PDB file of C-alpha atoms in Angstrom:
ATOM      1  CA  UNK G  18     -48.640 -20.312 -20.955  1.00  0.00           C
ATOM      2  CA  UNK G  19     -47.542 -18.344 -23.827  1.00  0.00           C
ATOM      3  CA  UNK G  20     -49.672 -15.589 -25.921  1.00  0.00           C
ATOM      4  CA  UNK G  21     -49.005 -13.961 -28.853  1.00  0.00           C
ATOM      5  CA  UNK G  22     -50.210 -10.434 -29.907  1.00  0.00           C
ATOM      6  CA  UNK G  23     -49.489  -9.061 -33.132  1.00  0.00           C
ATOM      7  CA  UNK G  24     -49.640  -6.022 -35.249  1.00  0.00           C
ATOM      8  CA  UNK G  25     -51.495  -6.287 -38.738  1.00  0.00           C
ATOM      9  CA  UNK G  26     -50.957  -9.929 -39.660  1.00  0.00           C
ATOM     10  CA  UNK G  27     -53.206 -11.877 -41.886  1.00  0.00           C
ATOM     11  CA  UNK G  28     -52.126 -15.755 -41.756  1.00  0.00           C
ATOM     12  CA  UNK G  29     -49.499 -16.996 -38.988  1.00  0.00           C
ATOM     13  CA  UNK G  30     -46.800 -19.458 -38.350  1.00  0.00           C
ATOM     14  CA  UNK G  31     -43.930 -19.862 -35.476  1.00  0.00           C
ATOM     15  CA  UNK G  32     -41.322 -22.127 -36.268  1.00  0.00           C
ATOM     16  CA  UNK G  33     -38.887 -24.170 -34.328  1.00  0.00           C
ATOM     17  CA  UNK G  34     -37.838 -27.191 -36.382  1.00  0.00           C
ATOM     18  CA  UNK G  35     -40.648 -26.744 -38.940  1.00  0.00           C
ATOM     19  CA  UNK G  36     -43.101 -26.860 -36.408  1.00  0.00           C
ATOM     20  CA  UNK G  37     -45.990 -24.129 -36.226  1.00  0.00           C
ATOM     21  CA  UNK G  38     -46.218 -23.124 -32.532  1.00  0.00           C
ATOM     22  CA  UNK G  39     -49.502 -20.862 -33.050  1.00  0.00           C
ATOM     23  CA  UNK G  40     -52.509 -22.599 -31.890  1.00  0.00           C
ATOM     24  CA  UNK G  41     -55.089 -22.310 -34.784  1.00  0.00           C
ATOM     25  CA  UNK G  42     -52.497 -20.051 -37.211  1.00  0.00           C
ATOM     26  CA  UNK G  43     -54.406 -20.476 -40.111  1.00  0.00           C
ATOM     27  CA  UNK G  44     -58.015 -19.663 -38.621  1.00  0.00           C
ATOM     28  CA  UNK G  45     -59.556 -23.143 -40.323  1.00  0.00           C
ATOM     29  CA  UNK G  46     -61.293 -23.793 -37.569  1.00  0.00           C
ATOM     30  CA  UNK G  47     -64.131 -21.103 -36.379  1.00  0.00           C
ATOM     31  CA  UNK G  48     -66.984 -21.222 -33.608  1.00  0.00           C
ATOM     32  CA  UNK G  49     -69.877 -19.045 -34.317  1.00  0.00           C
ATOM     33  CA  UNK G  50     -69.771 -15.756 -32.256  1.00  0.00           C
ATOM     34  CA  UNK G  51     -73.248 -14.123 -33.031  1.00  0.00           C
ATOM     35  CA  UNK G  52     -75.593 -14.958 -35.777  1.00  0.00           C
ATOM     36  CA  UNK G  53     -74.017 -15.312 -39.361  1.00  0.00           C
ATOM     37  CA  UNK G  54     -70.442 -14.107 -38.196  1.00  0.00           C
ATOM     38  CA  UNK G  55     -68.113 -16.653 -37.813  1.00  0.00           C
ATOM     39  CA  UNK G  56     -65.064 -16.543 -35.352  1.00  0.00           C
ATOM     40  CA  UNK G  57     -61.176 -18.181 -35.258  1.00  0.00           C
ATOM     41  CA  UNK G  58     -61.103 -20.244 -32.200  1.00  0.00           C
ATOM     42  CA  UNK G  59     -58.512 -19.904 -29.843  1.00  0.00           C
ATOM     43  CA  UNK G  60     -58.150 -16.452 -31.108  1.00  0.00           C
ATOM     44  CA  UNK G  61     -58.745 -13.020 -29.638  1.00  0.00           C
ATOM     45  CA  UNK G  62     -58.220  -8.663 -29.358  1.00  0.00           C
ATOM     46  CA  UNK G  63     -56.330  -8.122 -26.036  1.00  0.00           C
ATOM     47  CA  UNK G  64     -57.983  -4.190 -26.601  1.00  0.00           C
ATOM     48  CA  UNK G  65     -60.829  -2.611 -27.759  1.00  0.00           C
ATOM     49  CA  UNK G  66     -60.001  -2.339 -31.303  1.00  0.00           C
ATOM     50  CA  UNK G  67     -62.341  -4.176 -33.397  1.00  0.00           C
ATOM     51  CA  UNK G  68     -60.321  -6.604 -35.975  1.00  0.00           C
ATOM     52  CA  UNK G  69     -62.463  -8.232 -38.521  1.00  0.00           C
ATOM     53  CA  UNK G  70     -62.300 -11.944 -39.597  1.00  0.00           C
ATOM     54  CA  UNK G  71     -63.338 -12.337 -43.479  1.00  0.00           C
ATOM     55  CA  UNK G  72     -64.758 -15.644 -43.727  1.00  0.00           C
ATOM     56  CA  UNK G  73     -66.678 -17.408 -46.776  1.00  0.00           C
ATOM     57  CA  UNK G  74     -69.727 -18.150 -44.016  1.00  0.00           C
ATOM     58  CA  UNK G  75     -69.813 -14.742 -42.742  1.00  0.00           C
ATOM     59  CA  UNK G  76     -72.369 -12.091 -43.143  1.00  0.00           C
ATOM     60  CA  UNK G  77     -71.755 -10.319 -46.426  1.00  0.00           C
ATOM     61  CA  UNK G  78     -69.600  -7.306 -45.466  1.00  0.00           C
ATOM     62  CA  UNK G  79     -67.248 -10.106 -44.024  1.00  0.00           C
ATOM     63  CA  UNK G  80     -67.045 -12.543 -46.441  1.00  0.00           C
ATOM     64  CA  UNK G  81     -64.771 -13.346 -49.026  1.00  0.00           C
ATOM     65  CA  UNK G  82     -63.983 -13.071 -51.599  1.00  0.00           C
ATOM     66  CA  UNK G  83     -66.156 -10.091 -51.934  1.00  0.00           C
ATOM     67  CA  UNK G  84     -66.318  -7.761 -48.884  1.00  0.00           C
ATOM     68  CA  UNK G  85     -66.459  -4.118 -47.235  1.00  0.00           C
ATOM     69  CA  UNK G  86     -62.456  -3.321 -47.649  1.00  0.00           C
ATOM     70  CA  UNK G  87     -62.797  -4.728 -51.415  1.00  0.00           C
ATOM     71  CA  UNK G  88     -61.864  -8.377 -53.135  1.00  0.00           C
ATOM     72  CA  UNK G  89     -59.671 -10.719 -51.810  1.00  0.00           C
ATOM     73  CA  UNK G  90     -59.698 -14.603 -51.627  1.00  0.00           C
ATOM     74  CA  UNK G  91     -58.111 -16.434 -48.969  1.00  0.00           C
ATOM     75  CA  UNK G  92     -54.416 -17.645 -48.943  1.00  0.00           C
ATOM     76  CA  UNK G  93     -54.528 -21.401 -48.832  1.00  0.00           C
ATOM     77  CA  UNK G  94     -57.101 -21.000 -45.425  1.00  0.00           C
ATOM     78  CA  UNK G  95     -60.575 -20.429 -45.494  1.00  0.00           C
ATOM     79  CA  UNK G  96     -60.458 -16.904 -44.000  1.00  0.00           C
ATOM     80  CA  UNK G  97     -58.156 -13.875 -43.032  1.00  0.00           C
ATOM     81  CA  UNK G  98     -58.157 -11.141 -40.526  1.00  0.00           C
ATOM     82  CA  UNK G  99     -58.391  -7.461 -41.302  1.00  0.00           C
ATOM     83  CA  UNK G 100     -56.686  -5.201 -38.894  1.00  0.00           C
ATOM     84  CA  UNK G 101     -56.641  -1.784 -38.977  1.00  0.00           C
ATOM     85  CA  UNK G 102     -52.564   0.291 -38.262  1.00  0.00           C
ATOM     86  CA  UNK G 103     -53.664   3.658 -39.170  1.00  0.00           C
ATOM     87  CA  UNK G 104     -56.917   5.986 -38.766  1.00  0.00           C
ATOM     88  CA  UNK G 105     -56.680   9.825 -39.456  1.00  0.00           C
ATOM     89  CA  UNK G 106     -59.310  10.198 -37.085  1.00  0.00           C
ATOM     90  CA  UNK G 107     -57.462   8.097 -34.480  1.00  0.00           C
ATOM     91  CA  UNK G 108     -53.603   7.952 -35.662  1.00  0.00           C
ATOM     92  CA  UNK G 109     -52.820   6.322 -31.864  1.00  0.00           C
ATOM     93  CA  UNK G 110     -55.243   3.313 -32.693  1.00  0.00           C
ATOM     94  CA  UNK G 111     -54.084   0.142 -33.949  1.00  0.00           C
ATOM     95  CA  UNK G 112     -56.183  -3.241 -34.280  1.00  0.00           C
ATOM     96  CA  UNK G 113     -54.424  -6.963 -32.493  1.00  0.00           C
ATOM     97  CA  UNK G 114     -54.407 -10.711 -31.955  1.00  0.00           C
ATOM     98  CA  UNK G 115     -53.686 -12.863 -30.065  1.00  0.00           C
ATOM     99  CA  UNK G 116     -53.559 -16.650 -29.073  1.00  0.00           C
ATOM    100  CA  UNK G 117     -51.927 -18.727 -26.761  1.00  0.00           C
ATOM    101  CA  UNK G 118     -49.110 -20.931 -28.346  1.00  0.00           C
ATOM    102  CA  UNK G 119     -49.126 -24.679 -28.893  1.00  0.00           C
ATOM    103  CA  UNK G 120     -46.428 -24.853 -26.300  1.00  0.00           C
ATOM    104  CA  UNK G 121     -43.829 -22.917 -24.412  1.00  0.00           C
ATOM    105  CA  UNK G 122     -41.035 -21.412 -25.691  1.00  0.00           C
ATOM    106  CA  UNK G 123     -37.600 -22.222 -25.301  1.00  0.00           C
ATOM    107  CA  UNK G 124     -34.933 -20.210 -23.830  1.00  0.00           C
ATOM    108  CA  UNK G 125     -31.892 -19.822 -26.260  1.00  0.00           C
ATOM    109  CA  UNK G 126     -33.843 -21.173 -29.357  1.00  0.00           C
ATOM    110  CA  UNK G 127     -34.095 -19.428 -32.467  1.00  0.00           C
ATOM    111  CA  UNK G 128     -38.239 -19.150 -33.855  1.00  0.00           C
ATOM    112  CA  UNK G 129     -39.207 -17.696 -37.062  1.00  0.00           C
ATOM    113  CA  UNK G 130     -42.189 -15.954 -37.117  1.00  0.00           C
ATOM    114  CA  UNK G 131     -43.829 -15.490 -40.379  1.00  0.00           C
ATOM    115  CA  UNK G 132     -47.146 -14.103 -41.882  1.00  0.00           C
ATOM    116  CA  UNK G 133     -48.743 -13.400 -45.553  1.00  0.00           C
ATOM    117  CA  UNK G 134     -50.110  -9.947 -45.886  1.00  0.00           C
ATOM    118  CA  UNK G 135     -52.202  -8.041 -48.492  1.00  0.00           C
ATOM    119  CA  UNK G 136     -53.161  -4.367 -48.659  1.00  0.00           C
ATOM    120  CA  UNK G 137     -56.670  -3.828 -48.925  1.00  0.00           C
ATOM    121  CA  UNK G 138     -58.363  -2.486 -52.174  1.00  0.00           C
ATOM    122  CA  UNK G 139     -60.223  -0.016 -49.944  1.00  0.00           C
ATOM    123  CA  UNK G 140     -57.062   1.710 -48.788  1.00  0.00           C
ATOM    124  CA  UNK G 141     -56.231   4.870 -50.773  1.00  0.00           C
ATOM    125  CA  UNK G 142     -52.390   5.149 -49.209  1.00  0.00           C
ATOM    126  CA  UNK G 143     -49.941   2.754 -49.442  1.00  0.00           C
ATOM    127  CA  UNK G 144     -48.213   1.454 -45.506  1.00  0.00           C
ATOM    128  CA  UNK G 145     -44.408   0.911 -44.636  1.00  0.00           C
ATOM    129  CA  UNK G 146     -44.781  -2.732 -42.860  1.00  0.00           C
ATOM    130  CA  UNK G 147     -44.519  -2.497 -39.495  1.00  0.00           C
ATOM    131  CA  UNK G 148     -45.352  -5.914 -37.894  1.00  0.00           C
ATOM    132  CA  UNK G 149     -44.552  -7.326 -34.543  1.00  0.00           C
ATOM    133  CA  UNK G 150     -45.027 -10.119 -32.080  1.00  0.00           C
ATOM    134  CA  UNK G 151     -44.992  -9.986 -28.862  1.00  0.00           C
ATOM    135  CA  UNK G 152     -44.716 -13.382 -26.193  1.00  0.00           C
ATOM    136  CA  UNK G 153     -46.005 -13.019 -23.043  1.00  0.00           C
ATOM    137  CA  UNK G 154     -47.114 -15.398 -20.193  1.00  0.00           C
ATOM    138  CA  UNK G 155     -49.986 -13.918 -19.313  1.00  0.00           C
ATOM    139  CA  UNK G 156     -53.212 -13.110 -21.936  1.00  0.00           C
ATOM    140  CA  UNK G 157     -52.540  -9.043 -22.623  1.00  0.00           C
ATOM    141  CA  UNK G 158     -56.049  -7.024 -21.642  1.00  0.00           C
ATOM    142  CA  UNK G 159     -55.992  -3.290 -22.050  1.00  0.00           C
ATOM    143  CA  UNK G 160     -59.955  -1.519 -22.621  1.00  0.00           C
ATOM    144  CA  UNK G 161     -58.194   1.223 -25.088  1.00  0.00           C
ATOM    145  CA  UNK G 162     -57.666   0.740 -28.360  1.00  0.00           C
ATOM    146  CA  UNK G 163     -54.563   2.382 -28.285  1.00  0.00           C
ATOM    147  CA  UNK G 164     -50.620   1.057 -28.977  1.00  0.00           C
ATOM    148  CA  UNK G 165     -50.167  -1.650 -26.742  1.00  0.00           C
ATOM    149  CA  UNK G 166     -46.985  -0.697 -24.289  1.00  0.00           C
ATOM    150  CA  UNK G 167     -45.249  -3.637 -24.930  1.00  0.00           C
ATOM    151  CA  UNK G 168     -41.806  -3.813 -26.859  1.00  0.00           C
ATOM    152  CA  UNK G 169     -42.173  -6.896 -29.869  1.00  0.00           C
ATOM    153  CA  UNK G 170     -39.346  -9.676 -29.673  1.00  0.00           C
ATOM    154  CA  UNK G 171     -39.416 -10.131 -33.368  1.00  0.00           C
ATOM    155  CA  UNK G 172     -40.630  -6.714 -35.014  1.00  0.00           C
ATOM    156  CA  UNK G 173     -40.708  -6.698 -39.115  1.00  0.00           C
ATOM    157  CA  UNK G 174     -39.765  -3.343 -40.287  1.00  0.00           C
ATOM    158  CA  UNK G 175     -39.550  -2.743 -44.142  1.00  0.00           C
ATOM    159  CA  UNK G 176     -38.360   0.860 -45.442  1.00  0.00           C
ATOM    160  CA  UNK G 177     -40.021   0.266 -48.461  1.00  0.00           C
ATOM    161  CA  UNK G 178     -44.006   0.839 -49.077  1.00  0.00           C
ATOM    162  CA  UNK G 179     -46.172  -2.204 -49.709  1.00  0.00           C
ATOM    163  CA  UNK G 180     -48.499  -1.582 -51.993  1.00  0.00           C
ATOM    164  CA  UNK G 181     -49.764  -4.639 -53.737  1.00  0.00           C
ATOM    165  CA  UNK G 182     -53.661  -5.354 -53.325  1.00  0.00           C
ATOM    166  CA  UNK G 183     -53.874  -8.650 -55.334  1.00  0.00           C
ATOM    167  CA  UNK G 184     -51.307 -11.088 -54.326  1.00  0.00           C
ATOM    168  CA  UNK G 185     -50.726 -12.251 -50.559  1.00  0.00           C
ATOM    169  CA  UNK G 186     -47.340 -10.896 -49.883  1.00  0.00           C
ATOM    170  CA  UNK G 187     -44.913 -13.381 -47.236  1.00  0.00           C
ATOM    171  CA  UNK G 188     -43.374 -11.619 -44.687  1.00  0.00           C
ATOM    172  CA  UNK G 189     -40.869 -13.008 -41.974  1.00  0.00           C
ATOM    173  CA  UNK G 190     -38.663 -12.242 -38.925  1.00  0.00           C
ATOM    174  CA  UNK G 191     -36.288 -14.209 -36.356  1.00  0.00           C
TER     175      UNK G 191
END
């Protein structure tokens, strides 16, 4: 069994020969989790943190395209995570993923893992990506919502600040 955990990610795919390895990347299909809240199946936080899944069924702070952290419509799926990478309160918290992949991996293949982003309008300071994923073969469980001690095999570093709140952004690794 494989599991992915990742760092700030809104929309996922894991290539090997044009085929997505991420169970449920696109968060189309939901289950309901409490009363007018909506949930990705197959999908999960290995910590604490709270991420938040914007969906057009949702309750109104969670729906789209209108919602607490501003306006945003979907990318080509009919919802999008929310996770949090920096809190002055908390600068040690981060908000993560996960789900178990499609299938295993293979040893000495090449994957591309790829992921749109968009900054939300809420945010008053513009973020340095900093995205990674993690495989595993074992689920990842930690009760803190603090950096996961894990070191990413693909890790998406830009130098450069994103800033763009209107158009969902493609970013990629190998």
């Amino acid at each position: 069994m494989k599991i992915l955990a990742s760092i700030y990610c809104i929309g996922f795919c894991l290539f090997l020969n044009g085929q997505n390895l991420i169970r449920n990347g696109n968060f189309q299909d939901t289950i309901q989790y409490a009363i007018g809240y909506n949930w990705p199946k197959f999908w999960s936080s290995p910590t604490n943190g709270s991420p938040d899944y914007f969906h057009s069924s949702n309750i109104l702070e969670q729906q789209i395209p209108y919602n607490r952290n501003g306006y945003q419509f979907a990318k080509d799926f009919p919802g999008y995570f929310g996770l949090g990478s920096y809190s002055k309160n908390t600068p040690n918290a981060r908000e993560y993923i996960q789900a178990k992949l499609t299938r295993s991996l293979k040893q000495d293949s090449s994957y591309c893992f790829s992921a749109y982003i968009s900054l939300a309008d809420s945010m008053h300071y513009a973020m340095k990506v900093s995205l990674g994923a993690y495989f595993s073969n074992q689920k990842i469980s930690s009760t803190r919502p603090t950096n996961l001690l894990v070191t990413p095999q693909i890790e998406i570093l830009d130098s450069v600040f994103f800033t763009d709140k209107i158009n969902w952004v493609l970013i990629s690794g190998k």
